[in-house]
Amino acid sequence: MSSDINELYRRVIYRNNTLTDLLTTSRSTPGELVMCQEKLVQEAVDTLLDNGIQGQLMRDGHNKVYKSFSNVIESKKGRFCETLLGKQVDYSGCSIIVVGPSLSLHRCGLPREIEIELFQTFVIRGLIRQHLASNIGVAKSKIREKKPIAWEILQEVM
């Protein structure tokens, strides 16, 4: 798989270098030749991103189809699905619905504890960017301990 992508990258680089040579070595290169080489570069990039987008699959010397980026990430066994989408995330919360006299019609308020949990990554980033926490662990502890600065950052990010 990675060797397929490496080979497709090699083709892009080779064709791009050929185009660069055409443009830099000779000022009298026919425009049709330059346009043809530009098309070859574009086809190589298209194949790298999605083999078969041009209508015909790129194959190696053994008639094996090259795997492009889209092939690598598209299936359930693809790297994208296995590593990024395969994580279980729980953003559920439970709360009691009450009237909020300060809220206007068609508005909803969230308890602060749920807000801080839902927007935790943004609060962590805010604490670190403002040099109020040196790392993620310190930022999380400030949130866990309900430090006033964590609530202030929450208001800023919301």
Tab-separated table of N, CA and C in Angstrom:
chain	number	residue	atom	x	y	z
A	1	MET	N	0.824	-1.186	0.000
A	1	MET	CA	0.000	0.000	0.000
A	1	MET	C	0.868	1.250	0.000
A	2	SER	N	1.788	1.375	0.980
A	2	SER	CA	2.629	2.574	1.016
A	2	SER	C	3.565	2.604	-0.181
A	3	SER	N	3.978	1.421	-0.657
A	3	SER	CA	4.839	1.418	-1.840
A	3	SER	C	4.057	1.893	-3.064
A	4	ASP	N	2.746	1.622	-3.103
A	4	ASP	CA	1.916	2.128	-4.197
A	4	ASP	C	1.898	3.653	-4.181
A	5	ILE	N	1.661	4.217	-3.013
A	5	ILE	CA	1.612	5.675	-2.896
A	5	ILE	C	2.978	6.272	-3.214
A	6	ASN	N	4.036	5.613	-2.758
A	6	ASN	CA	5.386	6.094	-3.082
A	6	ASN	C	5.615	6.101	-4.590
A	7	GLU	N	5.163	5.058	-5.259
A	7	GLU	CA	5.322	4.987	-6.713
A	7	GLU	C	4.510	6.085	-7.401
A	8	LEU	N	3.304	6.315	-6.927
A	8	LEU	CA	2.479	7.372	-7.518
A	8	LEU	C	3.095	8.748	-7.267
A	9	TYR	N	3.656	8.940	-6.075
A	9	TYR	CA	4.377	10.184	-5.790
A	9	TYR	C	5.583	10.338	-6.720
A	10	ARG	N	6.305	9.231	-6.928
A	10	ARG	CA	7.477	9.267	-7.798
A	10	ARG	C	7.086	9.731	-9.198
A	11	ARG	N	5.946	9.248	-9.677
A	11	ARG	CA	5.476	9.644	-11.007
A	11	ARG	C	5.153	11.139	-11.061
A	12	VAL	N	4.519	11.650	-9.994
A	12	VAL	CA	4.215	13.088	-9.940
A	12	VAL	C	5.508	13.892	-9.981
A	13	ILE	N	6.473	13.500	-9.165
A	13	ILE	CA	7.748	14.224	-9.096
A	13	ILE	C	8.480	14.164	-10.435
A	14	TYR	N	8.523	12.985	-11.038
A	14	TYR	CA	9.206	12.831	-12.327
A	14	TYR	C	8.573	13.726	-13.388
A	15	ARG	N	7.244	13.685	-13.469
A	15	ARG	CA	6.562	14.481	-14.495
A	15	ARG	C	6.695	15.977	-14.215
A	16	ASN	N	6.665	16.352	-12.951
A	16	ASN	CA	6.835	17.762	-12.604
A	16	ASN	C	8.251	18.232	-12.934
A	17	ASN	N	9.250	17.392	-12.638
A	17	ASN	CA	10.637	17.747	-12.974
A	17	ASN	C	10.822	17.881	-14.483
A	18	THR	N	10.171	17.009	-15.236
A	18	THR	CA	10.240	17.099	-16.694
A	18	THR	C	9.646	18.422	-17.170
A	19	LEU	N	8.507	18.796	-16.598
A	19	LEU	CA	7.883	20.075	-16.954
A	19	LEU	C	8.791	21.246	-16.584
A	20	THR	N	9.393	21.185	-15.408
A	20	THR	CA	10.307	22.245	-14.974
A	20	THR	C	11.484	22.360	-15.929
A	21	ASP	N	12.037	21.219	-16.329
A	21	ASP	CA	13.155	21.232	-17.286
A	21	ASP	C	12.739	21.858	-18.613
A	22	LEU	N	11.542	21.514	-19.080
A	22	LEU	CA	11.053	22.096	-20.338
A	22	LEU	C	10.941	23.616	-20.239
A	23	LEU	N	10.480	24.082	-19.095
A	23	LEU	CA	10.252	25.519	-18.934
A	23	LEU	C	11.532	26.309	-18.687
A	24	THR	N	12.532	25.683	-18.060
A	24	THR	CA	13.740	26.428	-17.687
A	24	THR	C	14.885	26.295	-18.682
A	25	THR	N	14.994	25.163	-19.352
A	25	THR	CA	16.161	24.953	-20.215
A	25	THR	C	16.014	25.596	-21.581
A	26	SER	N	14.810	25.675	-22.069
A	26	SER	CA	14.649	26.210	-23.421
A	26	SER	C	13.454	27.155	-23.473
A	27	ARG	N	13.711	28.366	-23.899
A	27	ARG	CA	12.638	29.364	-24.038
A	27	ARG	C	11.790	29.087	-25.286
A	28	SER	N	12.334	28.288	-26.187
A	28	SER	CA	11.628	28.052	-27.451
A	28	SER	C	10.849	26.737	-27.453
A	29	THR	N	10.544	26.193	-26.272
A	29	THR	CA	9.763	24.959	-26.203
A	29	THR	C	8.360	25.246	-26.730
A	30	PRO	N	7.883	24.417	-27.654
A	30	PRO	CA	6.539	24.645	-28.205
A	30	PRO	C	5.471	24.612	-27.104
A	31	GLY	N	4.507	25.503	-27.213
A	31	GLY	CA	3.435	25.596	-26.222
A	31	GLY	C	2.640	24.313	-26.099
A	32	GLU	N	2.469	23.610	-27.217
A	32	GLU	CA	1.717	22.356	-27.194
A	32	GLU	C	2.435	21.304	-26.353
A	33	LEU	N	3.758	21.282	-26.429
A	33	LEU	CA	4.540	20.329	-25.643
A	33	LEU	C	4.414	20.639	-24.151
A	34	VAL	N	4.461	21.926	-23.806
A	34	VAL	CA	4.316	22.337	-22.407
A	34	VAL	C	2.925	21.967	-21.902
A	35	MET	N	1.894	22.250	-22.709
A	35	MET	CA	0.523	21.919	-22.304
A	35	MET	C	0.349	20.416	-22.118
A	36	CYS	N	0.969	19.639	-22.986
A	36	CYS	CA	0.898	18.178	-22.881
A	36	CYS	C	1.550	17.704	-21.585
A	37	GLN	N	2.704	18.275	-21.261
A	37	GLN	CA	3.404	17.887	-20.034
A	37	GLN	C	2.614	18.334	-18.801
A	38	GLU	N	2.001	19.519	-18.851
A	38	GLU	CA	1.158	19.975	-17.741
A	38	GLU	C	0.000	19.010	-17.519
A	39	LYS	N	-0.576	18.522	-18.616
A	39	LYS	CA	-1.669	17.553	-18.519
A	39	LYS	C	-1.173	16.257	-17.872
A	40	LEU	N	0.031	15.825	-18.219
A	40	LEU	CA	0.595	14.608	-17.620
A	40	LEU	C	0.824	14.785	-16.117
A	41	VAL	N	1.276	15.973	-15.713
A	41	VAL	CA	1.456	16.253	-14.282
A	41	VAL	C	0.104	16.179	-13.582
A	42	GLN	N	-0.919	16.811	-14.165
A	42	GLN	CA	-2.248	16.798	-13.556
A	42	GLN	C	-2.797	15.381	-13.460
A	43	GLU	N	-2.602	14.581	-14.493
A	43	GLU	CA	-3.061	13.193	-14.465
A	43	GLU	C	-2.351	12.404	-13.368
A	44	ALA	N	-1.058	12.654	-13.184
A	44	ALA	CA	-0.304	11.961	-12.134
A	44	ALA	C	-0.830	12.346	-10.753
A	45	VAL	N	-1.135	13.627	-10.552
A	45	VAL	CA	-1.689	14.082	-9.271
A	45	VAL	C	-3.070	13.469	-9.054
A	46	ASP	N	-3.902	13.471	-10.090
A	46	ASP	CA	-5.238	12.869	-9.985
A	46	ASP	C	-5.150	11.396	-9.614
A	47	THR	N	-4.221	10.677	-10.226
A	47	THR	CA	-4.049	9.253	-9.939
A	47	THR	C	-3.574	9.043	-8.510
A	48	LEU	N	-2.686	9.895	-8.031
A	48	LEU	CA	-2.216	9.808	-6.647
A	48	LEU	C	-3.383	9.964	-5.679
A	49	LEU	N	-4.246	10.922	-5.947
A	49	LEU	CA	-5.369	11.180	-5.046
A	49	LEU	C	-6.484	10.162	-5.208
A	50	ASP	N	-6.797	9.790	-6.453
A	50	ASP	CA	-7.908	8.865	-6.697
A	50	ASP	C	-7.644	8.101	-7.985
A	51	ASN	N	-7.027	6.933	-7.870
A	51	ASN	CA	-6.715	6.124	-9.042
A	51	ASN	C	-8.014	5.706	-9.716
A	52	GLY	N	-8.126	5.973	-10.978
A	52	GLY	CA	-9.318	5.618	-11.728
A	52	GLY	C	-10.220	6.803	-11.997
A	53	ILE	N	-9.895	7.955	-11.455
A	53	ILE	CA	-10.727	9.142	-11.670
A	53	ILE	C	-10.720	9.547	-13.141
A	54	GLN	N	-9.646	9.216	-13.846
A	54	GLN	CA	-9.542	9.548	-15.271
A	54	GLN	C	-10.278	8.526	-16.143
A	55	GLY	N	-10.849	7.503	-15.512
A	55	GLY	CA	-11.583	6.497	-16.263
A	55	GLY	C	-10.841	5.183	-16.398
A	56	GLN	N	-9.519	5.213	-16.330
A	56	GLN	CA	-8.741	3.989	-16.457
A	56	GLN	C	-7.804	3.877	-15.266
A	57	LEU	N	-7.764	2.692	-14.668
A	57	LEU	CA	-6.928	2.473	-13.491
A	57	LEU	C	-5.460	2.357	-13.876
A	58	MET	N	-4.594	2.940	-13.069
A	58	MET	CA	-3.149	2.832	-13.259
A	58	MET	C	-2.713	1.502	-12.658
A	59	ARG	N	-1.915	0.741	-13.425
A	59	ARG	CA	-1.467	-0.578	-12.972
A	59	ARG	C	0.051	-0.659	-13.036
A	60	ASP	N	0.600	-1.578	-12.225
A	60	ASP	CA	2.046	-1.782	-12.256
A	60	ASP	C	2.392	-2.811	-13.333
A	61	GLY	N	3.645	-3.232	-13.383
A	61	GLY	CA	4.105	-4.181	-14.391
A	61	GLY	C	3.475	-5.557	-14.277
A	62	HIS	N	2.920	-5.879	-13.099
A	62	HIS	CA	2.284	-7.185	-12.883
A	62	HIS	C	0.767	-7.079	-12.998
A	63	ASN	N	0.280	-6.001	-13.590
A	63	ASN	CA	-1.143	-5.741	-13.804
A	63	ASN	C	-1.923	-5.544	-12.501
A	64	LYS	N	-1.210	-5.216	-11.429
A	64	LYS	CA	-1.852	-4.938	-10.141
A	64	LYS	C	-2.200	-3.451	-10.088
A	65	VAL	N	-3.424	-3.155	-9.650
A	65	VAL	CA	-3.888	-1.766	-9.582
A	65	VAL	C	-3.210	-1.066	-8.409
A	66	TYR	N	-2.688	0.144	-8.650
A	66	TYR	CA	-2.086	0.942	-7.581
A	66	TYR	C	-3.172	1.443	-6.639
A	67	LYS	N	-2.862	1.440	-5.342
A	67	LYS	CA	-3.789	1.998	-4.351
A	67	LYS	C	-3.465	3.471	-4.158
A	68	SER	N	-4.456	4.319	-4.387
A	68	SER	CA	-4.280	5.759	-4.217
A	68	SER	C	-4.690	6.159	-2.798
A	69	PHE	N	-4.568	7.464	-2.493
A	69	PHE	CA	-4.973	7.947	-1.172
A	69	PHE	C	-6.424	7.595	-0.875
A	70	SER	N	-7.310	7.829	-1.828
A	70	SER	CA	-8.726	7.565	-1.574
A	70	SER	C	-8.972	6.079	-1.326
A	71	ASN	N	-8.236	5.187	-1.990
A	71	ASN	CA	-8.382	3.754	-1.746
A	71	ASN	C	-7.923	3.379	-0.345
A	72	VAL	N	-6.890	4.052	0.130
A	72	VAL	CA	-6.325	3.736	1.442
A	72	VAL	C	-7.284	4.133	2.556
A	73	ILE	N	-7.987	5.243	2.393
A	73	ILE	CA	-8.816	5.728	3.500
A	73	ILE	C	-10.292	5.376	3.382
A	74	GLU	N	-10.744	4.803	2.255
A	74	GLU	CA	-12.177	4.681	2.039
A	74	GLU	C	-12.851	3.480	2.705
A	75	SER	N	-12.217	2.354	2.840
A	75	SER	CA	-12.909	1.163	3.324
A	75	SER	C	-12.904	1.079	4.843
A	76	LYS	N	-13.654	0.110	5.362
A	76	LYS	CA	-13.689	-0.088	6.812
A	76	LYS	C	-12.329	-0.495	7.345
A	77	LYS	N	-11.519	-1.105	6.500
A	77	LYS	CA	-10.183	-1.506	6.913
A	77	LYS	C	-9.154	-0.432	6.572
A	78	GLY	N	-9.607	0.656	6.018
A	78	GLY	CA	-8.709	1.752	5.668
A	78	GLY	C	-8.187	2.443	6.910
A	79	ARG	N	-7.059	3.085	6.767
A	79	ARG	CA	-6.406	3.751	7.898
A	79	ARG	C	-7.299	4.815	8.526
A	80	PHE	N	-8.021	5.553	7.720
A	80	PHE	CA	-8.876	6.617	8.230
A	80	PHE	C	-9.939	6.043	9.156
A	81	CYS	N	-10.604	4.998	8.708
A	81	CYS	CA	-11.673	4.403	9.514
A	81	CYS	C	-11.120	3.750	10.775
A	82	GLU	N	-10.037	3.017	10.634
A	82	GLU	CA	-9.506	2.276	11.775
A	82	GLU	C	-8.931	3.178	12.857
A	83	THR	N	-8.258	4.245	12.478
A	83	THR	CA	-7.570	5.051	13.483
A	83	THR	C	-8.337	6.277	13.921
A	84	LEU	N	-9.022	6.924	13.009
A	84	LEU	CA	-9.677	8.173	13.377
A	84	LEU	C	-11.153	8.001	13.692
A	85	LEU	N	-11.855	7.220	12.903
A	85	LEU	CA	-13.287	7.083	13.108
A	85	LEU	C	-13.636	5.937	14.043
A	86	GLY	N	-12.689	5.104	14.378
A	86	GLY	CA	-12.965	3.943	15.199
A	86	GLY	C	-13.009	4.215	16.686
A	87	LYS	N	-12.861	5.456	17.083
A	87	LYS	CA	-12.839	5.786	18.504
A	87	LYS	C	-14.255	6.016	19.006
A	88	GLN	N	-14.552	5.438	20.160
A	88	GLN	CA	-15.856	5.656	20.759
A	88	GLN	C	-15.843	6.987	21.501
A	89	VAL	N	-16.852	7.782	21.259
A	89	VAL	CA	-16.947	9.091	21.888
A	89	VAL	C	-18.308	9.196	22.551
A	90	ASP	N	-18.328	9.706	23.770
A	90	ASP	CA	-19.585	9.852	24.487
A	90	ASP	C	-19.792	11.317	24.827
A	91	TYR	N	-20.713	11.946	24.131
A	91	TYR	CA	-21.048	13.332	24.409
A	91	TYR	C	-22.469	13.439	24.951
A	92	SER	N	-22.917	12.396	25.603
A	92	SER	CA	-24.266	12.454	26.144
A	92	SER	C	-24.238	13.135	27.503
A	93	GLY	N	-25.352	13.683	27.871
A	93	GLY	CA	-25.460	14.347	29.164
A	93	GLY	C	-26.886	14.252	29.658
A	94	CYS	N	-27.065	14.456	30.939
A	94	CYS	CA	-28.392	14.387	31.526
A	94	CYS	C	-28.596	15.632	32.375
A	95	SER	N	-29.760	16.220	32.240
A	95	SER	CA	-30.043	17.437	32.983
A	95	SER	C	-31.543	17.548	33.193
A	96	ILE	N	-31.931	18.387	34.114
A	96	ILE	CA	-33.345	18.638	34.366
A	96	ILE	C	-33.725	19.926	33.654
A	97	ILE	N	-34.858	19.898	32.972
A	97	ILE	CA	-35.321	21.081	32.258
A	97	ILE	C	-36.084	21.975	33.229
A	98	VAL	N	-35.657	23.222	33.300
A	98	VAL	CA	-36.338	24.206	34.148
A	98	VAL	C	-36.490	25.504	33.362
A	99	VAL	N	-37.352	26.357	33.848
A	99	VAL	CA	-37.559	27.651	33.213
A	99	VAL	C	-36.367	28.540	33.523
A	100	GLY	N	-35.866	29.210	32.512
A	100	GLY	CA	-34.774	30.162	32.701
A	100	GLY	C	-35.310	31.564	32.490
A	101	PRO	N	-35.540	32.312	33.552
A	101	PRO	CA	-36.150	33.642	33.393
A	101	PRO	C	-35.296	34.605	32.576
A	102	SER	N	-34.012	34.366	32.498
A	102	SER	CA	-33.146	35.275	31.740
A	102	SER	C	-33.038	34.880	30.266
A	103	LEU	N	-33.612	33.729	29.899
A	103	LEU	CA	-33.539	33.266	28.511
A	103	LEU	C	-34.726	33.776	27.712
A	104	SER	N	-34.468	34.132	26.467
A	104	SER	CA	-35.565	34.545	25.591
A	104	SER	C	-36.253	33.306	25.026
A	105	LEU	N	-37.373	33.539	24.359
A	105	LEU	CA	-38.142	32.453	23.774
A	105	LEU	C	-37.289	31.695	22.751
A	106	HIS	N	-37.446	30.394	22.676
A	106	HIS	CA	-36.719	29.518	21.752
A	106	HIS	C	-35.217	29.466	22.055
A	107	ARG	N	-34.850	29.673	23.294
A	107	ARG	CA	-33.445	29.586	23.709
A	107	ARG	C	-33.325	28.473	24.742
A	108	CYS	N	-32.131	27.909	24.817
A	108	CYS	CA	-31.863	26.815	25.744
A	108	CYS	C	-30.580	27.125	26.498
A	109	GLY	N	-30.581	26.865	27.769
A	109	GLY	CA	-29.372	27.040	28.562
A	109	GLY	C	-28.816	25.688	28.970
A	110	LEU	N	-27.509	25.601	29.060
A	110	LEU	CA	-26.858	24.364	29.496
A	110	LEU	C	-26.234	24.582	30.863
A	111	PRO	N	-26.276	23.570	31.718
A	111	PRO	CA	-25.543	23.685	32.982
A	111	PRO	C	-24.049	23.857	32.698
A	112	ARG	N	-23.377	24.611	33.551
A	112	ARG	CA	-21.958	24.916	33.337
A	112	ARG	C	-21.106	23.655	33.259
A	113	GLU	N	-21.440	22.652	34.057
A	113	GLU	CA	-20.649	21.414	34.053
A	113	GLU	C	-20.715	20.722	32.692
A	114	ILE	N	-21.887	20.767	32.069
A	114	ILE	CA	-22.017	20.163	30.740
A	114	ILE	C	-21.286	21.019	29.708
A	115	GLU	N	-21.401	22.333	29.827
A	115	GLU	CA	-20.693	23.231	28.910
A	115	GLU	C	-19.188	22.982	28.951
A	116	ILE	N	-18.638	22.923	30.150
A	116	ILE	CA	-17.181	22.765	30.279
A	116	ILE	C	-16.736	21.417	29.725
A	117	GLU	N	-17.592	20.403	29.854
A	117	GLU	CA	-17.255	19.084	29.322
A	117	GLU	C	-17.310	19.088	27.794
A	118	LEU	N	-18.352	19.676	27.240
A	118	LEU	CA	-18.502	19.701	25.786
A	118	LEU	C	-17.430	20.545	25.102
A	119	PHE	N	-17.028	21.634	25.741
A	119	PHE	CA	-16.067	22.551	25.137
A	119	PHE	C	-14.679	22.424	25.766
A	120	GLN	N	-14.418	21.282	26.396
A	120	GLN	CA	-13.158	21.088	27.122
A	120	GLN	C	-11.928	21.292	26.244
A	121	THR	N	-11.946	20.758	25.037
A	121	THR	CA	-10.762	20.896	24.180
A	121	THR	C	-10.477	22.357	23.853
A	122	PHE	N	-11.529	23.142	23.679
A	122	PHE	CA	-11.346	24.569	23.386
A	122	PHE	C	-10.830	25.318	24.610
A	123	VAL	N	-11.308	24.924	25.786
A	123	VAL	CA	-10.842	25.555	27.025
A	123	VAL	C	-9.371	25.211	27.253
A	124	ILE	N	-9.007	23.960	27.021
A	124	ILE	CA	-7.608	23.536	27.167
A	124	ILE	C	-6.720	24.357	26.234
A	125	ARG	N	-7.142	24.476	24.979
A	125	ARG	CA	-6.367	25.266	24.020
A	125	ARG	C	-6.236	26.718	24.486
A	126	GLY	N	-7.328	27.284	24.997
A	126	GLY	CA	-7.291	28.662	25.478
A	126	GLY	C	-6.352	28.838	26.652
A	127	LEU	N	-6.364	27.889	27.587
A	127	LEU	CA	-5.473	27.959	28.749
A	127	LEU	C	-4.008	27.892	28.324
A	128	ILE	N	-3.713	27.026	27.380
A	128	ILE	CA	-2.328	26.868	26.926
A	128	ILE	C	-1.889	28.085	26.110
A	129	ARG	N	-2.758	28.568	25.228
A	129	ARG	CA	-2.396	29.734	24.400
A	129	ARG	C	-2.154	30.984	25.233
A	130	GLN	N	-2.901	31.122	26.318
A	130	GLN	CA	-2.734	32.307	27.163
A	130	GLN	C	-1.681	32.081	28.246
A	131	HIS	N	-0.943	30.979	28.124
A	131	HIS	CA	0.142	30.625	29.045
A	131	HIS	C	-0.350	30.516	30.493
A	132	LEU	N	-1.588	30.033	30.646
A	132	LEU	CA	-2.141	29.811	31.975
A	132	LEU	C	-1.972	28.350	32.385
A	133	ALA	N	-1.585	27.523	31.420
A	133	ALA	CA	-1.275	26.118	31.673
A	133	ALA	C	-0.122	25.747	30.755
A	134	SER	N	0.816	24.952	31.278
A	134	SER	CA	2.000	24.606	30.492
A	134	SER	C	1.773	23.430	29.554
A	135	ASN	N	0.784	22.593	29.887
A	135	ASN	CA	0.504	21.440	29.036
A	135	ASN	C	-0.944	20.991	29.232
A	136	ILE	N	-1.343	19.962	28.512
A	136	ILE	CA	-2.729	19.486	28.557
A	136	ILE	C	-3.098	18.986	29.949
A	137	GLY	N	-2.184	18.280	30.603
A	137	GLY	CA	-2.466	17.749	31.936
A	137	GLY	C	-2.760	18.844	32.947
A	138	VAL	N	-1.964	19.901	32.922
A	138	VAL	CA	-2.170	21.029	33.839
A	138	VAL	C	-3.504	21.705	33.530
A	139	ALA	N	-3.803	21.871	32.244
A	139	ALA	CA	-5.067	22.500	31.848
A	139	ALA	C	-6.256	21.667	32.313
A	140	LYS	N	-6.170	20.348	32.142
A	140	LYS	CA	-7.265	19.480	32.586
A	140	LYS	C	-7.458	19.546	34.092
A	141	SER	N	-6.356	19.628	34.834
A	141	SER	CA	-6.493	19.706	36.293
A	141	SER	C	-7.155	21.022	36.702
A	142	LYS	N	-6.874	22.119	36.011
A	142	LYS	CA	-7.533	23.397	36.312
A	142	LYS	C	-9.032	23.293	36.047
A	143	ILE	N	-9.387	22.568	34.993
A	143	ILE	CA	-10.807	22.376	34.682
A	143	ILE	C	-11.454	21.484	35.735
A	144	ARG	N	-10.785	20.382	36.089
A	144	ARG	CA	-11.320	19.456	37.097
A	144	ARG	C	-11.521	20.139	38.443
A	145	GLU	N	-10.571	20.991	38.809
A	145	GLU	CA	-10.633	21.691	40.099
A	145	GLU	C	-11.552	22.910	40.046
A	146	LYS	N	-12.168	23.143	38.892
A	146	LYS	CA	-13.121	24.241	38.693
A	146	LYS	C	-12.525	25.593	39.056
A	147	LYS	N	-11.306	25.805	38.593
A	147	LYS	CA	-10.635	27.088	38.821
A	147	LYS	C	-11.400	28.185	38.075
A	148	PRO	N	-11.502	29.371	38.655
A	148	PRO	CA	-12.238	30.469	38.006
A	148	PRO	C	-11.723	30.797	36.600
A	149	ILE	N	-10.430	30.638	36.379
A	149	ILE	CA	-9.878	30.957	35.063
A	149	ILE	C	-10.438	30.030	33.988
A	150	ALA	N	-10.727	28.771	34.348
A	150	ALA	CA	-11.296	27.824	33.388
A	150	ALA	C	-12.675	28.304	32.935
A	151	TRP	N	-13.468	28.833	33.876
A	151	TRP	CA	-14.802	29.336	33.532
A	151	TRP	C	-14.692	30.587	32.662
A	152	GLU	N	-13.685	31.422	32.926
A	152	GLU	CA	-13.491	32.629	32.117
A	152	GLU	C	-13.130	32.263	30.676
A	153	ILE	N	-12.251	31.283	30.541
A	153	ILE	CA	-11.859	30.832	29.196
A	153	ILE	C	-13.067	30.221	28.486
A	154	LEU	N	-13.897	29.480	29.222
A	154	LEU	CA	-15.106	28.896	28.636
A	154	LEU	C	-15.989	29.992	28.056
A	155	GLN	N	-16.171	31.069	28.789
A	155	GLN	CA	-16.991	32.180	28.294
A	155	GLN	C	-16.381	32.781	27.024
A	156	GLU	N	-15.058	32.857	26.971
A	156	GLU	CA	-14.392	33.413	25.788
A	156	GLU	C	-14.605	32.538	24.556
A	157	VAL	N	-14.494	31.225	24.730
A	157	VAL	CA	-14.587	30.329	23.576
A	157	VAL	C	-16.024	30.118	23.113
A	158	MET	N	-16.972	30.370	23.984
A	158	MET	CA	-18.372	30.222	23.584
A	158	MET	C	-18.826	31.516	22.975
